[in-house]
XYZ file of C-alpha atoms in Angstrom:
542
model
C 82.478 53.777 62.359
C 80.197 55.002 59.624
C 77.216 53.695 61.509
C 78.285 55.554 64.623
C 78.659 58.779 62.729
C 75.320 58.390 61.097
C 73.704 57.587 64.431
C 75.233 60.648 66.028
C 74.064 62.834 63.182
C 70.567 61.387 63.448
C 70.551 61.977 67.197
C 71.500 65.628 66.731
C 68.798 66.056 64.159
C 66.289 64.658 66.607
C 67.387 67.123 69.277
C 66.930 70.092 66.870
C 63.492 68.877 65.939
C 62.618 68.501 69.603
C 63.667 72.092 70.374
C 61.600 73.397 67.450
C 58.551 71.470 68.609
C 59.005 72.792 72.176
C 59.161 76.435 70.982
C 56.035 75.944 68.894
C 54.303 74.442 71.933
C 55.290 77.411 74.135
C 54.079 79.923 71.523
C 50.801 78.092 71.205
C 50.306 78.142 74.992
C 51.074 81.883 75.133
C 48.604 82.700 72.353
C 45.921 80.565 73.946
C 46.406 82.321 77.287
C 46.452 85.714 75.528
C 43.149 84.928 73.823
C 41.547 83.968 77.138
C 42.943 87.100 78.813
C 41.732 89.339 75.933
C 38.245 87.806 76.088
C 38.117 88.230 79.872
C 39.399 91.816 79.550
C 36.590 92.626 77.113
C 34.003 91.177 79.539
C 35.497 93.157 82.460
C 35.436 96.388 80.482
C 31.859 95.772 79.337
C 30.681 95.066 82.910
C 32.577 98.074 84.352
C 34.842 95.982 86.616
C 37.849 98.306 86.723
C 40.019 96.316 89.144
C 39.658 93.093 87.164
C 40.386 94.996 83.923
C 43.610 96.387 85.445
C 44.753 92.946 86.598
C 44.029 91.329 83.224
C 45.763 94.178 81.348
C 48.885 93.804 83.507
C 49.015 90.034 82.903
C 48.378 90.507 79.176
C 51.231 93.017 78.894
C 53.629 90.416 80.331
C 53.008 88.119 77.345
C 54.306 90.674 74.776
C 51.481 89.872 72.347
C 50.100 92.538 69.933
C 46.596 93.465 71.116
C 43.938 95.866 69.773
C 40.873 97.123 71.654
C 37.785 98.037 69.651
C 34.207 98.904 70.555
C 31.685 96.207 69.760
C 29.464 97.096 66.825
C 26.402 96.317 68.990
C 27.121 99.525 70.952
C 26.318 101.615 67.860
C 22.838 102.152 66.374
C 22.046 99.191 64.134
C 19.747 100.969 61.654
C 20.982 101.707 58.161
C 21.417 105.367 57.220
C 21.034 107.076 53.837
C 24.310 108.983 53.401
C 24.294 111.710 50.747
C 27.687 111.791 49.038
C 28.893 114.470 46.623
C 31.488 113.041 44.244
C 34.034 115.003 42.216
C 37.244 114.044 40.478
C 40.373 115.844 39.337
C 39.492 115.686 35.631
C 36.134 117.499 35.573
C 34.162 120.109 37.472
C 30.935 118.064 37.532
C 29.346 117.455 40.949
C 27.595 114.052 41.122
C 25.277 113.295 44.081
C 25.205 109.658 45.246
C 23.219 107.960 48.036
C 24.938 105.160 49.984
C 23.389 102.939 52.678
C 25.765 102.757 55.669
C 25.773 102.024 59.408
C 27.227 104.381 62.062
C 29.841 101.815 63.185
C 31.329 101.547 59.690
C 34.923 102.792 59.451
C 36.243 104.937 56.626
C 38.316 101.968 55.427
C 35.142 99.824 55.233
C 33.356 102.651 53.451
C 36.182 102.824 50.883
C 35.876 99.053 50.317
C 32.122 99.417 49.814
C 32.628 102.190 47.248
C 35.257 100.005 45.576
C 32.818 97.088 45.352
C 29.827 99.165 44.257
C 31.461 101.666 41.892
C 34.961 100.337 41.166
C 36.999 103.182 42.693
C 40.150 101.830 44.346
C 40.479 102.768 48.072
C 43.805 104.527 47.450
C 42.029 106.915 45.048
C 39.392 107.970 47.578
C 39.629 111.061 49.812
C 36.680 111.550 52.179
C 35.860 114.961 53.641
C 33.183 115.008 56.374
C 32.347 118.192 58.271
C 35.283 120.098 56.700
C 37.731 117.461 58.011
C 39.739 114.900 56.082
C 38.595 111.517 57.414
C 41.173 108.833 58.319
C 40.754 105.099 57.607
C 40.422 104.100 61.277
C 37.710 106.708 62.004
C 34.092 105.628 62.238
C 31.209 107.454 60.601
C 29.699 107.937 64.062
C 32.691 109.968 65.291
C 32.270 112.269 62.271
C 28.621 112.988 63.112
C 26.981 110.612 60.582
C 24.034 109.519 62.708
C 20.797 110.114 60.764
C 19.367 109.979 57.279
C 20.461 112.584 54.699
C 23.700 113.442 56.502
C 26.251 114.640 53.962
C 29.843 113.747 53.057
C 32.176 114.652 50.222
C 34.237 112.180 48.164
C 37.058 113.365 45.944
C 38.484 110.839 43.482
C 42.193 111.290 42.809
C 43.748 110.427 39.497
C 45.714 107.171 39.383
C 48.837 109.184 38.579
C 48.426 111.318 41.696
C 47.859 108.211 43.866
C 50.760 106.271 42.248
C 48.396 103.407 41.398
C 49.343 101.130 38.504
C 47.141 98.585 36.721
C 49.320 95.771 38.037
C 48.912 96.944 41.631
C 45.184 97.306 41.157
C 44.926 93.794 39.741
C 46.899 92.384 42.663
C 44.639 94.163 45.164
C 41.534 92.811 43.442
C 42.921 89.266 43.550
C 43.808 89.732 47.226
C 40.275 90.908 47.992
C 38.865 87.899 46.118
C 41.076 85.481 48.071
C 40.115 87.071 51.398
C 36.451 86.735 50.464
C 36.886 83.031 49.673
C 38.768 82.394 52.920
C 36.098 84.123 54.996
C 33.407 81.987 53.368
C 35.257 78.695 54.114
C 34.877 76.715 57.379
C 38.490 75.669 58.030
C 39.339 73.003 60.655
C 42.223 74.242 62.835
C 45.296 72.039 62.920
C 47.425 71.922 66.044
C 49.890 69.722 67.837
C 48.938 66.090 67.342
C 45.867 66.935 65.321
C 44.641 64.140 63.098
C 41.589 63.033 61.339
C 40.752 60.304 63.891
C 41.803 62.234 66.969
C 44.656 59.825 67.654
C 48.266 60.838 68.119
C 50.855 58.972 66.074
C 54.426 59.168 67.259
C 57.112 58.089 64.859
C 60.163 56.341 66.243
C 63.316 58.305 66.512
C 64.790 56.309 63.694
C 62.082 57.562 61.309
C 62.029 61.319 62.185
C 64.419 62.565 59.558
C 64.681 66.292 58.989
C 63.294 67.551 55.680
C 65.871 68.297 53.039
C 66.930 71.916 52.929
C 65.180 73.984 50.241
C 67.238 74.850 47.191
C 68.824 78.269 47.334
C 66.680 80.953 45.624
C 67.841 82.275 42.345
C 69.342 85.732 42.644
C 66.993 88.374 41.332
C 67.862 91.772 40.070
C 66.635 94.377 42.510
C 65.137 97.313 40.687
C 65.748 100.700 42.286
C 62.575 102.255 43.643
C 61.004 104.888 41.465
C 61.356 108.356 42.883
C 57.896 109.937 42.967
C 57.521 112.904 40.728
C 57.360 116.093 42.803
C 53.994 117.804 42.774
C 53.879 121.498 42.032
C 51.031 123.252 43.777
C 49.722 124.277 47.165
C 47.826 122.124 49.656
C 44.563 123.519 50.994
C 44.668 124.088 54.751
C 41.025 123.019 55.079
C 40.578 119.899 52.918
C 44.286 119.156 52.093
C 43.497 119.043 48.369
C 46.535 119.748 46.178
C 45.659 122.708 43.942
C 47.442 123.991 40.873
C 50.010 126.703 41.621
C 48.186 129.514 39.805
C 44.780 128.828 41.318
C 43.794 131.640 43.736
C 41.396 129.478 45.766
C 40.880 125.811 46.569
C 39.076 123.951 43.809
C 37.224 121.797 46.352
C 36.222 124.008 49.279
C 37.048 127.520 48.040
C 39.612 128.277 50.768
C 41.975 131.120 49.787
C 45.514 130.333 48.695
C 48.177 130.970 51.413
C 49.499 134.498 51.145
C 53.133 133.436 51.391
C 52.881 130.944 48.515
C 54.684 131.859 45.283
C 54.208 130.172 41.928
C 57.436 128.294 41.020
C 59.311 129.748 38.078
C 59.701 126.317 36.468
C 55.952 125.701 36.456
C 54.256 125.661 33.065
C 50.435 125.708 33.164
C 48.472 123.275 31.031
C 46.193 124.499 28.198
C 43.076 124.449 30.409
C 44.835 126.512 33.037
C 46.089 128.942 30.379
C 42.500 129.489 29.253
C 41.409 130.079 32.846
C 44.194 132.605 33.413
C 43.252 134.397 30.209
C 39.631 134.561 31.327
C 40.669 135.932 34.723
C 42.866 138.570 33.074
C 40.028 139.537 30.727
C 37.559 139.706 33.647
C 39.963 141.911 35.622
C 40.419 144.222 32.654
C 36.644 144.469 32.155
C 36.177 145.174 35.873
C 38.735 147.981 35.810
C 37.117 149.397 32.675
C 33.693 149.326 34.335
C 35.161 151.143 37.358
C 36.544 153.876 35.101
C 33.197 154.218 33.336
C 31.395 154.398 36.673
C 33.792 157.116 37.895
C 33.174 159.054 34.671
C 29.411 158.767 35.081
C 29.618 159.857 38.716
C 31.768 162.855 37.765
C 29.367 163.962 35.023
C 26.427 163.490 37.403
C 28.239 165.621 39.995
C 28.800 168.368 37.429
C 25.132 168.269 36.410
C 24.073 168.397 40.055
C 26.372 171.333 40.780
C 24.633 173.372 38.082
C 21.288 172.956 39.862
C 20.243 175.248 42.687
C 18.324 172.464 44.438
C 19.218 168.759 44.476
C 16.061 166.621 44.127
C 15.707 163.355 46.033
C 14.908 160.611 43.495
C 13.691 158.122 46.095
C 10.399 157.786 47.917
C 10.595 159.285 51.387
C 8.658 160.768 54.296
C 9.451 164.320 55.356
C 10.909 164.134 58.910
C 9.143 167.410 59.838
C 5.578 167.097 58.513
C 5.675 163.303 57.890
C 4.079 163.699 54.466
C 4.863 161.051 51.860
C 6.948 162.335 48.970
C 7.230 160.811 45.530
C 10.611 160.552 43.762
C 11.821 164.035 42.850
C 9.576 165.907 45.332
C 12.050 165.933 48.230
C 15.058 168.255 48.470
C 18.542 167.066 49.534
C 20.631 169.693 51.335
C 24.144 169.868 49.945
C 26.024 170.299 53.221
C 24.531 167.422 55.231
C 22.525 165.354 52.669
C 19.367 165.488 54.799
C 16.106 165.442 52.852
C 12.941 167.486 53.484
C 9.927 168.692 51.543
C 10.013 172.171 49.934
C 7.282 173.638 52.165
C 9.056 172.706 55.408
C 12.388 174.123 54.211
C 10.670 177.336 53.092
C 8.903 177.667 56.443
C 12.202 177.189 58.254
C 13.750 180.073 56.302
C 10.802 182.483 56.571
C 10.326 181.972 60.324
C 14.003 182.196 61.208
C 15.353 185.301 62.947
C 18.987 184.414 62.264
C 21.258 185.560 59.486
C 22.301 181.958 58.711
C 19.724 179.183 58.258
C 20.586 175.822 59.816
C 19.366 172.388 58.724
C 16.316 171.358 60.811
C 18.144 168.145 61.824
C 21.717 169.367 62.383
C 23.962 172.440 62.548
C 24.849 172.461 58.838
C 24.068 175.687 56.998
C 21.853 176.139 53.941
C 23.636 177.624 50.956
C 22.498 180.963 49.527
C 21.471 179.442 46.200
C 19.283 176.927 48.018
C 17.615 179.721 50.009
C 17.034 181.840 46.899
C 15.533 178.902 44.964
C 13.100 178.085 47.795
C 11.802 181.671 48.289
C 9.920 184.037 46.040
C 11.622 187.266 44.991
C 9.725 189.307 47.600
C 10.446 186.805 50.372
C 14.094 186.713 49.401
C 14.362 190.539 49.601
C 12.826 190.514 53.083
C 15.298 187.812 54.083
C 18.210 189.954 52.854
C 16.877 192.964 54.809
C 16.625 190.809 57.914
C 20.227 189.755 57.393
C 21.304 193.402 57.146
C 19.372 194.289 60.278
C 20.873 191.414 62.222
C 24.366 192.282 61.005
C 23.844 195.916 62.019
C 22.637 195.011 65.494
C 25.523 192.619 66.113
C 28.322 194.921 64.987
C 29.968 196.794 67.832
C 30.523 200.119 65.986
C 27.354 200.427 63.923
C 25.154 203.491 63.459
C 21.720 203.699 61.818
C 20.617 206.759 59.921
C 18.275 208.937 62.048
C 16.018 209.823 59.104
C 12.598 208.232 59.518
C 12.123 204.977 57.517
C 15.625 205.160 56.117
C 17.418 201.808 55.933
C 20.897 203.276 55.694
C 23.510 202.403 58.321
C 27.262 202.222 58.670
C 30.146 201.057 60.792
C 32.488 203.703 62.137
C 35.882 204.106 63.737
C 36.770 206.126 66.822
C 37.997 209.216 64.919
C 34.836 209.420 62.752
C 32.077 211.679 64.118
C 29.762 212.068 61.097
C 27.978 209.692 58.751
C 26.670 210.783 55.351
C 23.791 208.538 54.312
C 23.818 207.755 50.585
C 20.123 206.790 50.663
C 18.548 209.906 52.143
C 21.488 212.262 51.500
C 21.494 213.475 55.135
C 24.489 213.985 57.437
C 24.201 212.253 60.858
C 26.113 213.222 63.998
C 27.430 210.038 65.516
C 28.211 211.702 68.868
C 24.710 213.124 69.306
C 23.074 210.259 67.418
C 20.923 212.802 65.583
C 20.721 215.034 62.531
C 21.319 218.666 63.539
C 21.899 220.512 60.289
C 23.310 224.041 60.800
C 24.098 223.439 64.537
C 27.046 222.074 66.374
C 26.727 219.402 69.028
C 26.637 221.817 71.989
C 23.882 223.922 70.488
C 21.840 220.801 69.683
C 22.117 219.355 73.213
C 21.221 222.726 74.782
C 18.229 223.010 72.531
C 17.202 219.483 73.435
C 17.288 220.256 77.189
C 15.352 223.490 76.679
C 12.764 221.753 74.592
C 12.349 219.072 77.245
C 11.824 221.778 79.889
C 9.256 223.748 77.860
C 7.508 220.866 76.151
C 5.091 219.322 78.666
C 4.838 216.011 76.838
C 8.599 215.673 76.559
C 8.958 216.592 80.232
C 6.412 213.982 81.372
C 8.077 211.329 79.265
C 11.432 212.187 80.759
C 10.078 212.022 84.302
C 8.358 208.698 83.697
C 11.513 207.136 82.352
C 13.591 208.431 85.248
C 11.027 206.987 87.708
C 11.235 203.585 86.027
C 15.004 203.649 86.278
C 14.901 204.572 89.970
C 12.365 201.869 90.805
C 14.285 199.168 88.960
C 11.506 198.673 86.420
C 13.791 199.773 83.576
C 17.531 199.861 82.965
C 20.106 201.117 80.513
C 21.518 198.514 78.155
C 25.130 197.950 79.298
C 26.239 198.088 75.654
C 24.191 200.632 73.680
C 22.775 202.545 76.697
C 19.182 202.560 75.507
C 16.440 201.994 78.072
C 15.023 198.464 78.181
C 12.144 197.041 80.227
C 11.103 193.569 81.351
C 7.373 193.140 81.064
C 7.070 189.497 82.226
C 8.871 186.176 82.322
C 12.323 185.140 83.513
C 15.437 187.170 84.333
C 16.977 186.652 80.874
C 16.246 189.472 78.398
C 17.799 190.668 75.136
C 18.279 194.254 73.966
C 16.111 195.028 70.952
C 18.775 197.181 69.378
C 22.163 195.478 69.861
C 20.846 191.988 70.761
C 22.976 191.889 73.915
C 21.921 189.201 76.449
C 21.199 190.864 79.820
C 20.795 189.522 83.363
C 17.836 191.445 84.824
C 18.585 190.919 88.539
C 22.218 192.136 88.313
C 21.519 194.722 85.570
C 24.685 193.451 83.782
C 25.481 191.651 80.574
C 24.980 187.898 80.776
C 28.375 187.080 79.219
C 31.824 188.624 79.043
C 33.264 190.642 76.151
C 33.926 187.505 74.040
C 30.227 186.684 73.727
C 28.190 183.596 74.577
C 29.971 181.236 76.980
C 32.531 183.803 78.216
C 32.328 183.767 82.033
C 35.245 186.168 82.482
C 32.721 188.997 82.697
C 28.980 189.554 82.926
C 26.849 188.231 85.750
C 28.970 185.019 86.112
C 25.901 183.007 87.059
C 26.569 179.375 88.097
C 30.348 179.876 88.101
C 31.641 177.565 90.875
C 27.979 176.529 91.311
C 27.138 179.968 92.775
C 24.085 182.033 91.673
C 24.739 185.520 90.357
C 22.289 187.169 92.828
C 20.251 186.157 95.885
C 17.101 186.724 93.811
C 18.437 184.732 90.830
C 15.800 182.338 89.489
C 18.450 180.159 87.809
C 16.742 180.508 84.439
C 19.666 181.779 82.363
């Protein structure tokens, strides 16, 4: 009975072992087929056979085997490249240039391993920035534009605390790298089903295939709770993803500005180095504001000193825009109203040759100030300029009257109820109605005497007849404003009265503009209004 039980138990154990061997055989067949399909798929893709690649991919997907597709390194340039690397770390501001020999097909992960082997920096401490982008481990140098000598990259070394790297973890990684290096250097003989040293298959009888004893149960181990990473206070740069200190206004790596919506946490306490930097920034800001105040004070005092001067000199070298002469610093004059600069002679010539009461800048419509005009002219020239101003003002005033005494410069403006003007310069009384001085006679007696004198005086009579003939023939006309007789000797149909300066249209014998002056088309000859000439004989010159 015991033998039967033992035999049954042994038979069951044989069946379990047989099932395990069958599953291992099936898995081995699937992997072998997957390898052949993957190799064929690579050949189809390389040769450009799309239909075959689709068929192989479909069959490979049915096996549910993890597959990765990579580009063969032979597709990349095989020459080594000198890569210029700038290295910085979180503990210092020093920038260290390093040259590394790489190939374009090298991935960032391989580059980290190379830096680890050459310089001892663990891959988890390395952050690579190429072309203002944070490079990922699976990226190749070729995809980041590293294709020729002296291309540049940036390597930032994190602190072990920031990367959560302990000495124990680093030691384990180094041992793992050493083991992988030994395995790669060994030529291992694969072992499979029925593999033996002599190539023969040895099958044990069923009575000898006993299952191995079960392994002893593992000793229970105390599971330590995972350490919660310490939260980092600071802001991440949007360009290079570097974690900056909260109070830093710009990125320490690339200089990108801190996000505007970021606020420094209230619980944050800066370290001593950061306190010194903040103190320096506060001192620099205070010095900048103080320099601004001093500059404003200097500018204000300079403005006061300039305001006391009649002419503002130009302290830069320049060429006069009128005569094109070269001027040394201080020889040019800056006009106060428009800040245009000219030489003294050209400004003086502009004033002397002007026939207007106000002098405009030669380059614009700004007016020269009286103190500038007086400083540019001599005393005699300035007096003549003032007399010209008085004459122009007299001619442009509607109710003005000039003293009839010869060579007297006196004149006045009058109202409708005023008929006489007593000149303070020559002490004579003028009749505004008769526009003459008739002392001891009333207006009627003076006009009668004037007609009698014109009839008896041959010269006066001839002059009167000549003027009347000119008026009849259209060779002269009365000014529509002051009624004096004006003539056009030559030129176009636009003339101006010598006395009141009224613009006159010769062909229509009317004022050029309406009562509101230049540009008023409500009166006058109305030339070119609605694109119509003012007269059939209009020469369209006004």
